[in-house]
Coordinates of C-alpha atoms and ligand atoms in Angstrom, one line a residue:
M1 CA 0.0 0.0 0.0
S2 CA 2.9 2.4 0.7
D3 CA 4.3 1.6 -2.7
V4 CA 0.8 3.1 -4.2
L5 CA 1.4 6.2 -2.3
E6 CA 5.0 6.6 -3.9
L7 CA 3.4 6.8 -7.4
T8 CA 2.6 10.1 -9.2
A9 CA -0.7 10.0 -11.3
L10 CA 1.4 9.5 -14.4
A11 CA 3.4 6.7 -12.8
A12 CA 0.1 5.2 -11.4
A13 CA -1.4 5.2 -15.0
A14 CA 1.6 3.2 -16.0
A15 CA 1.2 0.8 -13.2
L16 CA -2.4 0.3 -14.1
A17 CA -1.4 -0.3 -17.8
D18 CA 1.2 -3.0 -17.1
G19 CA -1.0 -4.8 -14.6
S20 CA 1.3 -4.2 -11.6
L21 CA -1.5 -2.2 -9.9
S22 CA -5.2 -2.8 -10.0
R23 CA -7.9 0.0 -10.4
E24 CA -9.6 -1.2 -7.2
E25 CA -6.4 -1.0 -5.1
L26 CA -5.4 2.3 -6.2
F27 CA -8.9 3.8 -5.9
E28 CA -9.6 2.2 -2.5
T29 CA -6.1 3.1 -1.1
Y30 CA -6.9 6.7 -1.5
R31 CA -10.5 6.6 -0.8
A32 CA -10.0 4.9 2.6
R33 CA -7.1 7.5 3.6
A34 CA -9.5 10.5 2.4
A35 CA -12.7 9.0 4.2
A36 CA -10.4 8.8 7.3
D37 CA -9.4 12.3 7.1
R38 CA -13.0 13.4 6.6
A39 CA -14.2 11.2 9.6
A40 CA -11.4 13.0 11.8
G41 CA -13.1 16.3 10.9
E42 CA -10.9 19.2 12.4
Q43 CA -8.9 16.8 14.3
G44 CA -7.5 15.7 10.8
L45 CA -6.3 18.0 7.9
N46 CA -10.0 18.7 7.1
C47 CA -9.2 18.5 3.4
F48 CA -12.4 17.2 2.3
T49 CA -16.1 18.3 2.3
W50 CA -17.3 15.1 0.4
V51 CA -15.7 11.7 -0.1
A52 CA -16.8 8.9 -2.6
E53 CA -18.2 5.8 -1.2
H54 CA -17.0 3.4 -3.8
A55 CA -15.1 3.9 -7.0
P56 CA -17.1 4.9 -10.2
E57 CA -18.7 1.9 -11.8
G58 CA -19.1 1.3 -15.3
P59 CA -17.6 -1.1 -17.8
A60 CA -16.9 1.4 -20.3
I61 CA -14.4 3.4 -18.3
S62 CA -11.4 3.9 -20.6
G63 CA -9.0 6.6 -21.6
P64 CA -5.5 7.9 -20.8
L65 CA -6.6 8.6 -17.0
A66 CA -8.7 5.4 -16.6
G67 CA -8.8 4.2 -12.9
L68 CA -6.8 7.5 -11.7
P69 CA -8.6 8.9 -8.5
L70 CA -9.2 12.7 -8.9
A71 CA -10.0 15.2 -6.0
V72 CA -11.9 18.3 -6.9
K73 CA -12.1 21.8 -5.4
D74 CA -15.7 22.0 -4.0
L75 CA -16.6 25.0 -6.2
F76 CA -16.5 22.8 -9.3
C77 CA -20.2 21.6 -10.0
T78 CA -20.5 17.9 -9.9
E79 CA -23.6 16.1 -10.8
G80 CA -25.5 14.9 -7.8
V81 CA -22.6 15.4 -5.5
P82 CA -22.6 18.5 -3.0
S83 CA -20.8 21.6 -4.4
Q84 CA -20.8 24.4 -1.7
S85 CA -18.0 26.5 -2.6
G86 CA -17.0 26.5 1.1
S87 CA -20.1 28.3 1.8
R88 CA -23.1 27.7 4.2
I89 CA -25.4 29.4 1.7
L90 CA -24.9 26.4 -0.8
E91 CA -25.0 24.0 2.0
G92 CA -26.5 20.8 0.4
Y93 CA -26.6 22.0 -2.9
L94 CA -26.6 19.1 -5.5
P95 CA -25.9 20.4 -9.0
P96 CA -27.8 18.9 -12.0
Y97 CA -24.6 18.9 -14.1
T98 CA -20.8 18.6 -13.9
A99 CA -18.2 21.4 -14.6
T100 CA -16.6 21.0 -18.1
A101 CA -13.2 20.7 -16.5
V102 CA -14.1 17.8 -14.4
A103 CA -16.3 16.2 -17.1
R104 CA -13.3 16.2 -19.6
M105 CA -10.9 14.5 -16.8
Q106 CA -14.0 11.9 -16.3
A107 CA -14.1 11.4 -19.9
A108 CA -10.5 10.7 -19.9
G109 CA -11.3 7.9 -17.3
A110 CA -10.5 9.7 -14.0
G111 CA -13.0 8.9 -11.1
L112 CA -14.2 11.5 -8.6
L113 CA -12.4 10.7 -5.4
A114 CA -13.3 13.7 -3.3
K115 CA -14.6 17.4 -3.0
T116 CA -11.9 19.5 -1.4
N117 CA -12.4 22.2 1.3
Q118 CA -11.7 25.7 0.3
D119 CA -12.2 29.3 1.4
E120 CA -15.8 30.4 0.8
F121 CA -16.2 31.4 -3.0
A122 CA -12.6 31.1 -3.3
M123 CA -11.9 34.4 -1.3
G124 CA -8.9 34.0 0.8
S125 CA -5.4 33.0 1.2
S126 CA -5.4 30.6 4.2
N127 CA -8.5 28.3 3.9
E128 CA -9.7 29.8 7.2
N129 CA -12.6 31.5 5.4
S130 CA -14.5 27.9 4.8
A131 CA -17.7 27.5 6.3
Y132 CA -16.7 24.0 6.7
G133 CA -13.7 24.7 9.2
P134 CA -10.1 25.5 8.5
V135 CA -7.7 23.0 6.5
R136 CA -4.4 22.2 8.3
N137 CA -1.0 22.3 6.6
P138 CA 0.5 18.6 6.5
W139 CA 4.0 20.1 7.1
D140 CA 2.9 21.7 10.4
R141 CA -0.6 21.2 11.7
G142 CA -0.5 24.6 13.5
R143 CA -0.2 26.3 10.1
V144 CA -2.4 27.2 7.2
P145 CA -2.0 25.3 3.9
G146 CA -2.8 28.7 1.9
G147 CA -5.8 29.3 0.0
S148 CA -8.2 29.4 -1.5
S149 CA -7.5 25.8 -2.9
G150 CA -6.0 24.7 0.4
G151 CA -7.9 21.5 0.7
S152 CA -6.6 20.4 -2.7
A153 CA -3.2 21.4 -2.0
A154 CA -3.1 19.7 1.6
A155 CA -4.6 16.6 0.3
V156 CA -2.1 16.1 -2.5
A157 CA 1.1 17.0 -0.2
A158 CA -0.3 14.6 2.5
G159 CA -0.9 11.7 0.0
L160 CA -4.6 11.8 0.7
A161 CA -5.2 12.1 -3.3
P162 CA -2.8 11.6 -6.0
W163 CA -3.6 14.9 -7.6
A164 CA -6.5 17.5 -7.5
L165 CA -8.0 20.4 -9.4
G166 CA -8.4 23.9 -8.1
T167 CA -8.9 27.2 -9.2
D168 CA -6.9 30.4 -9.3
T169 CA -8.2 33.9 -9.4
G170 CA -5.3 35.9 -7.8
G171 CA -3.1 33.1 -6.6
S172 CA -5.4 30.4 -5.2
I173 CA -3.5 27.4 -7.0
R174 CA 0.0 28.8 -6.8
Q175 CA 0.1 30.1 -3.4
P176 CA -1.2 26.9 -1.7
A177 CA 1.0 24.8 -3.9
A178 CA 3.8 26.8 -2.5
L179 CA 3.1 26.8 1.3
C180 CA 2.3 22.9 0.8
G181 CA 5.4 21.9 -1.0
I182 CA 3.7 20.9 -4.3
V183 CA 3.1 21.9 -8.1
G184 CA 0.5 24.2 -8.9
L185 CA -0.5 25.4 -12.4
K186 CA -2.5 28.2 -13.5
P187 CA -2.9 28.0 -17.1
T188 CA -3.6 30.9 -19.7
Y189 CA -6.8 32.6 -18.8
G190 CA -9.5 31.0 -21.3
A191 CA -7.3 27.8 -21.7
V192 CA -9.8 25.7 -19.6
S193 CA -13.6 26.3 -19.6
R194 CA -15.3 28.0 -16.5
Y195 CA -18.4 26.3 -17.2
G196 CA -19.7 24.8 -13.9
M197 CA -17.3 26.5 -11.8
I198 CA -19.1 28.5 -9.2
A199 CA -18.1 32.2 -10.0
F200 CA -16.0 34.4 -8.0
A201 CA -14.4 37.0 -10.4
S202 CA -15.2 35.8 -13.9
S203 CA -12.4 37.7 -15.8
L204 CA -9.9 36.3 -13.5
D205 CA -11.0 32.7 -12.5
Q206 CA -9.2 29.9 -14.0
A207 CA -9.3 26.2 -13.6
G208 CA -5.8 24.5 -13.1
T209 CA -4.1 21.7 -11.3
L210 CA -2.2 20.8 -8.0
T211 CA 0.2 18.0 -8.5
R212 CA 3.1 16.1 -7.1
D213 CA 5.3 16.8 -10.1
V214 CA 5.3 18.9 -13.2
A215 CA 4.5 16.0 -15.5
D216 CA 1.2 15.4 -13.7
A217 CA 0.3 18.9 -14.3
A218 CA 0.8 18.5 -18.0
L219 CA -1.1 15.0 -18.1
A220 CA -4.3 16.8 -16.6
L221 CA -4.0 20.0 -18.5
G222 CA -3.7 18.1 -21.6
Q223 CA -7.2 16.6 -21.0
M224 CA -9.0 19.8 -20.0
T225 CA -7.9 22.4 -22.4
G226 CA -10.0 23.5 -25.4
R227 CA -12.9 25.5 -26.6
D228 CA -16.2 24.8 -24.8
A229 CA -19.7 26.1 -26.4
C230 CA -20.8 26.8 -22.9
D231 CA -18.0 29.3 -21.9
A232 CA -17.8 32.3 -24.2
T233 CA -14.4 33.1 -23.0
S234 CA -12.8 29.7 -23.4
L235 CA -10.4 29.3 -26.6
E236 CA -9.0 26.5 -28.5
F237 CA -5.5 25.8 -27.3
P238 CA -3.4 26.4 -30.3
H239 CA -1.2 23.2 -29.8
A240 CA -1.4 19.7 -27.9
I241 CA -0.2 19.9 -24.6
E242 CA 3.0 17.5 -24.4
L243 CA 4.6 15.8 -21.3
P244 CA 7.6 17.7 -20.1
S245 CA 11.1 16.3 -20.7
A246 CA 13.7 19.1 -20.7
E247 CA 16.7 18.7 -18.3
R248 CA 18.6 21.8 -19.2
L249 CA 18.0 25.3 -19.7
D250 CA 20.5 26.3 -22.3
G251 CA 19.9 29.5 -24.1
I252 CA 16.7 30.3 -21.9
R253 CA 16.5 33.8 -20.6
L254 CA 14.9 34.1 -17.3
G255 CA 13.7 37.7 -16.1
V256 CA 13.8 38.7 -12.5
P257 CA 11.7 41.6 -11.9
E258 CA 13.0 43.9 -8.9
E259 CA 9.4 45.0 -8.1
L260 CA 8.6 41.4 -7.0
T261 CA 11.7 40.1 -5.5
G262 CA 12.8 42.4 -2.8
E263 CA 10.7 44.3 -0.2
G264 CA 8.2 42.4 1.8
I265 CA 9.5 39.0 0.8
E266 CA 10.9 36.9 3.9
A267 CA 14.6 36.6 4.1
G268 CA 14.3 32.6 4.1
V269 CA 12.2 32.8 1.0
L270 CA 14.8 35.0 -0.8
E271 CA 17.3 32.7 -0.1
C272 CA 15.8 29.6 -1.5
F273 CA 14.8 31.8 -4.4
G274 CA 18.5 32.9 -5.0
A275 CA 19.8 29.3 -4.8
A276 CA 17.1 28.4 -7.6
L277 CA 18.3 31.2 -9.7
A278 CA 22.0 29.9 -9.3
R279 CA 21.0 26.5 -10.4
A280 CA 19.1 27.9 -13.4
E281 CA 22.7 29.4 -14.5
E282 CA 24.3 26.1 -13.8
L283 CA 21.7 24.5 -16.3
G284 CA 22.5 27.1 -18.9
A285 CA 19.9 29.8 -18.4
R286 CA 20.7 33.6 -18.6
I287 CA 19.3 35.6 -15.7
E288 CA 18.4 39.2 -16.6
P289 CA 16.6 41.9 -14.7
V290 CA 13.1 43.0 -16.0
K291 CA 11.0 45.8 -15.2
L292 CA 7.3 45.3 -14.4
A293 CA 6.7 48.9 -13.2
H294 CA 3.0 48.8 -12.4
A295 CA 3.3 45.4 -10.6
P296 CA 3.4 47.2 -7.1
H297 CA -0.1 48.3 -8.1
A298 CA -1.6 45.0 -8.9
L299 CA -3.0 44.1 -5.6
S300 CA -4.9 47.4 -5.3
A301 CA -6.5 46.9 -8.8
Y302 CA -7.2 43.4 -7.8
Y303 CA -8.9 44.3 -4.7
V304 CA -11.2 46.6 -6.7
I305 CA -11.7 44.3 -9.9
A306 CA -12.3 41.0 -8.0
P307 CA -14.8 42.3 -5.4
A308 CA -16.6 44.2 -8.1
E309 CA -17.1 41.2 -10.2
A310 CA -17.9 39.2 -7.0
S311 CA -20.6 41.5 -5.9
S312 CA -22.4 40.9 -9.4
N313 CA -21.7 37.2 -9.4
L314 CA -23.0 36.5 -5.8
A315 CA -26.3 38.5 -6.3
R316 CA -27.8 35.0 -7.4
F317 CA -27.5 33.6 -4.0
D318 CA -31.0 35.0 -2.6
G319 CA -32.5 32.0 -1.4
V320 CA -34.6 31.3 -4.2
R321 CA -32.8 29.0 -6.4
Y322 CA -29.9 27.6 -4.8
G323 CA -29.0 26.0 -1.4
M324 CA -30.2 27.3 1.7
R325 CA -33.2 29.7 2.5
A326 CA -33.8 31.3 5.8
E327 CA -36.9 30.1 7.5
H328 CA -39.6 32.1 9.1
A329 CA -39.4 35.1 6.8
E330 CA -42.6 37.2 6.5
E331 CA -41.9 38.5 3.0
L332 CA -39.7 38.5 0.1
V333 CA -37.1 41.0 0.8
E334 CA -36.8 39.8 4.4
M335 CA -36.1 36.3 3.0
Y336 CA -33.4 37.5 0.7
T337 CA -31.7 39.6 3.3
R338 CA -31.9 36.9 6.1
T339 CA -30.6 34.3 3.8
R340 CA -27.7 36.4 2.7
H341 CA -27.1 37.5 6.2
D342 CA -27.1 33.9 7.6
G343 CA -25.5 32.3 4.4
F344 CA -22.5 34.3 3.8
G345 CA -19.3 34.6 5.9
A346 CA -17.7 37.8 7.0
E347 CA -15.0 38.1 4.1
V348 CA -17.7 37.2 1.4
K349 CA -19.8 40.1 2.9
R350 CA -16.7 42.4 3.0
R351 CA -16.0 41.7 -0.6
I352 CA -19.6 42.3 -1.7
M353 CA -19.6 45.6 0.1
L354 CA -16.4 46.6 -1.5
G355 CA -17.4 45.5 -5.0
T356 CA -20.9 47.2 -4.6
Y357 CA -19.5 50.4 -3.5
A358 CA -16.7 50.5 -6.3
L359 CA -19.5 49.9 -8.9
S360 CA -22.0 52.5 -7.5
S361 CA -22.8 55.6 -9.9
G362 CA -20.5 58.3 -9.3
Y363 CA -17.6 56.2 -8.2
Y364 CA -17.4 53.6 -11.0
D365 CA -14.7 55.9 -12.9
A366 CA -12.6 56.6 -9.8
Y367 CA -12.4 53.1 -8.8
Y368 CA -13.2 50.3 -11.3
G369 CA -12.2 52.2 -14.3
R370 CA -9.0 53.1 -12.9
A371 CA -8.3 49.6 -11.8
Q372 CA -9.0 48.3 -15.2
R373 CA -6.6 50.8 -16.6
V374 CA -3.8 49.7 -14.2
R375 CA -4.7 46.2 -15.3
T376 CA -4.0 47.1 -19.0
K377 CA -0.6 48.8 -17.9
I378 CA 0.3 45.4 -16.0
A379 CA -0.4 43.3 -19.1
E380 CA 1.7 45.9 -21.2
D381 CA 4.5 45.5 -18.9
F382 CA 4.3 41.7 -19.2
R383 CA 4.4 41.8 -23.0
G384 CA 7.4 44.2 -22.9
A385 CA 9.2 42.1 -20.6
F386 CA 8.4 38.8 -22.7
A387 CA 10.1 40.8 -25.7
E388 CA 13.4 40.5 -23.6
V389 CA 13.1 37.2 -21.7
D390 CA 11.4 33.7 -22.2
F391 CA 10.1 33.5 -18.7
I392 CA 9.6 35.6 -15.4
L393 CA 10.7 34.2 -12.0
T394 CA 9.5 35.2 -8.7
P395 CA 9.0 33.7 -5.2
T396 CA 5.4 32.3 -5.4
A397 CA 4.4 33.9 -1.7
P398 CA 6.1 36.3 0.3
T399 CA 6.4 33.9 3.4
V400 CA 6.3 30.1 4.2
A401 CA 3.0 29.1 5.7
F402 CA 1.9 31.0 8.8
E403 CA 0.1 30.0 11.7
L404 CA -3.8 29.4 12.0
G405 CA -5.3 32.5 13.2
E406 CA -2.1 34.7 12.5
K407 CA -3.7 36.8 10.0
T408 CA -7.4 36.5 10.4
G409 CA -7.9 39.6 12.0
D410 CA -6.0 41.7 9.3
P411 CA -7.5 41.4 6.1
L412 CA -5.0 43.6 4.5
A413 CA -1.9 41.4 5.8
M414 CA -3.9 38.4 4.4
Y415 CA -4.1 40.2 1.0
L416 CA -0.6 40.8 0.8
N417 CA 0.1 37.2 0.4
D418 CA -0.8 37.4 -3.1
Y419 CA 1.6 40.1 -3.9
C420 CA 3.6 37.9 -6.4
T421 CA 0.8 36.1 -7.9
V422 CA -1.9 38.6 -8.7
P423 CA 0.0 40.4 -11.5
M424 CA 0.0 37.4 -13.8
S425 CA -3.7 36.8 -13.0
L426 CA -4.5 40.4 -14.1
A427 CA -2.6 39.7 -17.2
G428 CA -4.2 36.3 -17.8
I429 CA -0.8 34.5 -18.5
P430 CA 0.2 31.1 -17.3
A431 CA 2.3 30.4 -14.2
I432 CA 3.5 27.6 -12.2
S433 CA 4.7 27.2 -8.8
I434 CA 7.4 24.4 -7.9
P435 CA 8.8 23.7 -4.6
C436 CA 12.4 25.1 -4.5
G437 CA 13.5 24.2 -0.9
L438 CA 12.6 24.7 2.6
S439 CA 12.9 27.5 5.1
R440 CA 12.6 27.0 8.9
G441 CA 11.3 23.5 7.9
L442 CA 8.7 24.6 5.6
P443 CA 8.2 24.6 1.8
V444 CA 9.0 27.6 -0.5
G445 CA 7.4 28.1 -3.9
L446 CA 9.3 29.2 -7.1
Q447 CA 6.9 30.9 -9.6
I448 CA 7.6 30.8 -13.2
A449 CA 5.5 32.7 -15.6
G450 CA 5.4 32.7 -19.3
P451 CA 3.5 34.4 -22.2
A452 CA 0.0 33.4 -23.1
F453 CA -0.1 29.8 -24.2
S454 CA 3.4 29.3 -23.6
E455 CA 2.3 26.2 -21.3
N456 CA 4.5 23.6 -23.2
R457 CA 7.6 25.6 -22.8
L458 CA 6.8 26.6 -19.6
L459 CA 6.1 23.0 -18.3
D460 CA 9.4 22.0 -19.8
T461 CA 11.3 24.8 -18.0
A462 CA 9.7 23.9 -14.7
H463 CA 10.6 20.3 -15.4
A464 CA 14.4 21.2 -15.7
F465 CA 14.2 23.0 -12.5
E466 CA 12.2 20.2 -10.6
L467 CA 14.9 17.8 -11.6
A468 CA 17.8 20.0 -10.7
L469 CA 16.1 21.1 -7.3
A470 CA 15.2 17.5 -6.2
F471 CA 12.7 18.8 -3.7
D472 CA 11.7 15.8 -1.3
G473 CA 8.0 16.4 -0.2
S474 CA 7.7 12.9 1.6
A475 CA 7.8 14.5 5.0
A476 CA 4.2 15.8 4.4
R477 CA 2.8 12.4 3.8
V478 CA 0.4 11.5 6.7
Ligands
LIG501 N1 -6.3 35.3 -2.2 C1 -6.9 36.0 -3.2 C2 -8.2 36.3 -2.9 O1 -8.8 36.4 -1.7 C3 -7.1 35.1 -4.5 C4 -7.9 34.0 -4.3 C5 -8.2 33.2 -5.5 O2 -7.3 33.2 -6.3 N2 -9.3 32.5 -5.6 O3 -9.0 36.9 -3.6

């Protein structure tokens, strides 16, 4: 059984194919581990909000992922399976259909193992905003796993799932991957359909992967990309996603932006980052400074744009169509008000108020219009930088995993966690976080960002880093 846990998803697929592992053993090994964590509630890691009772049935399950168990962030709609986006307001909601990203993984043979805990409506950087309790970091249970895809990240790091899907609006795949010592990929905006993802900020939300290694990220992404008639912002990916193979970085130009690699980043994180750059040079890469002049304004723009879109997206939760409805309301407006009062947590209410304010007449131009102009500048900065270098490197998060409760009283301190990841989200470009060492015994993430649709080259570059850095994540396995 412990041998099974050593396998990446790609290796497990190979073991299934050559008959050295059975689908039943693989699925049941993970299912039992996930179910035990779920049964332990907050005494465990609290990674899951739902765990399958048995492997998916059906003689016709086939495809490149046949028999591979998959954990999926709660906010992906899954037909007949609770999909609550970490919120009380969607408690018990059973969608009538499955999100395209999940459906494509299932069509390739993957089986739904579990739904993972997350910050409510993906708003947060620590998983402490979940209505279903915080997730714990398997490296240190007194610390957060990051967020908002914290359940997915902790589950993969702990060996409770071979791999998982997450979503990233401003860093929610990359930052928890960094804090849990695994690989997190946010693809180009539009590369994977948003259909069936419970929306937070539609112009930023992007599905992606949390995996043990870079090859697994490529394996999953390859199944999920492509135009979907149900999402008008989805795009046909210009080429097939390939498994990465690069071992060297000869001739690759890597840009390091001063704006995202200095002030505000913990010394131990910068040390690991510096060591990764040194390794890259040994592998043949050239390191060059690049300018992202507007990146320091990314967080401010994001915290106008994302709440503005959220205030609109979350208007649909009114007690009429989905999930919970406040009881004993005398009339309609009271029913709406009480449902939203009882159903939303504090952070969600804060964002709805911020967003509604930013969009209100008279303020629209001062806040939303301005933030959109900053967003354009940020995208232009990246275009300029990518004329000089192939990829941009930064630490993924400014700190290692922090303690549970450490930042809950200070929303601004919490928002600062996304300092290095938000610029790429605003620009819609792909970025990956891979583990690049330990600081104070906790994982540090290296973020590599590339131009839109550069995923194949990005994954190859990340693969060369991964081989050279040889990070050992086994200490997190439970
Ligand atoms: N932490 C950021 C926020 O709270 C990003 C979340 C995300 O990417 N979903 O908005």
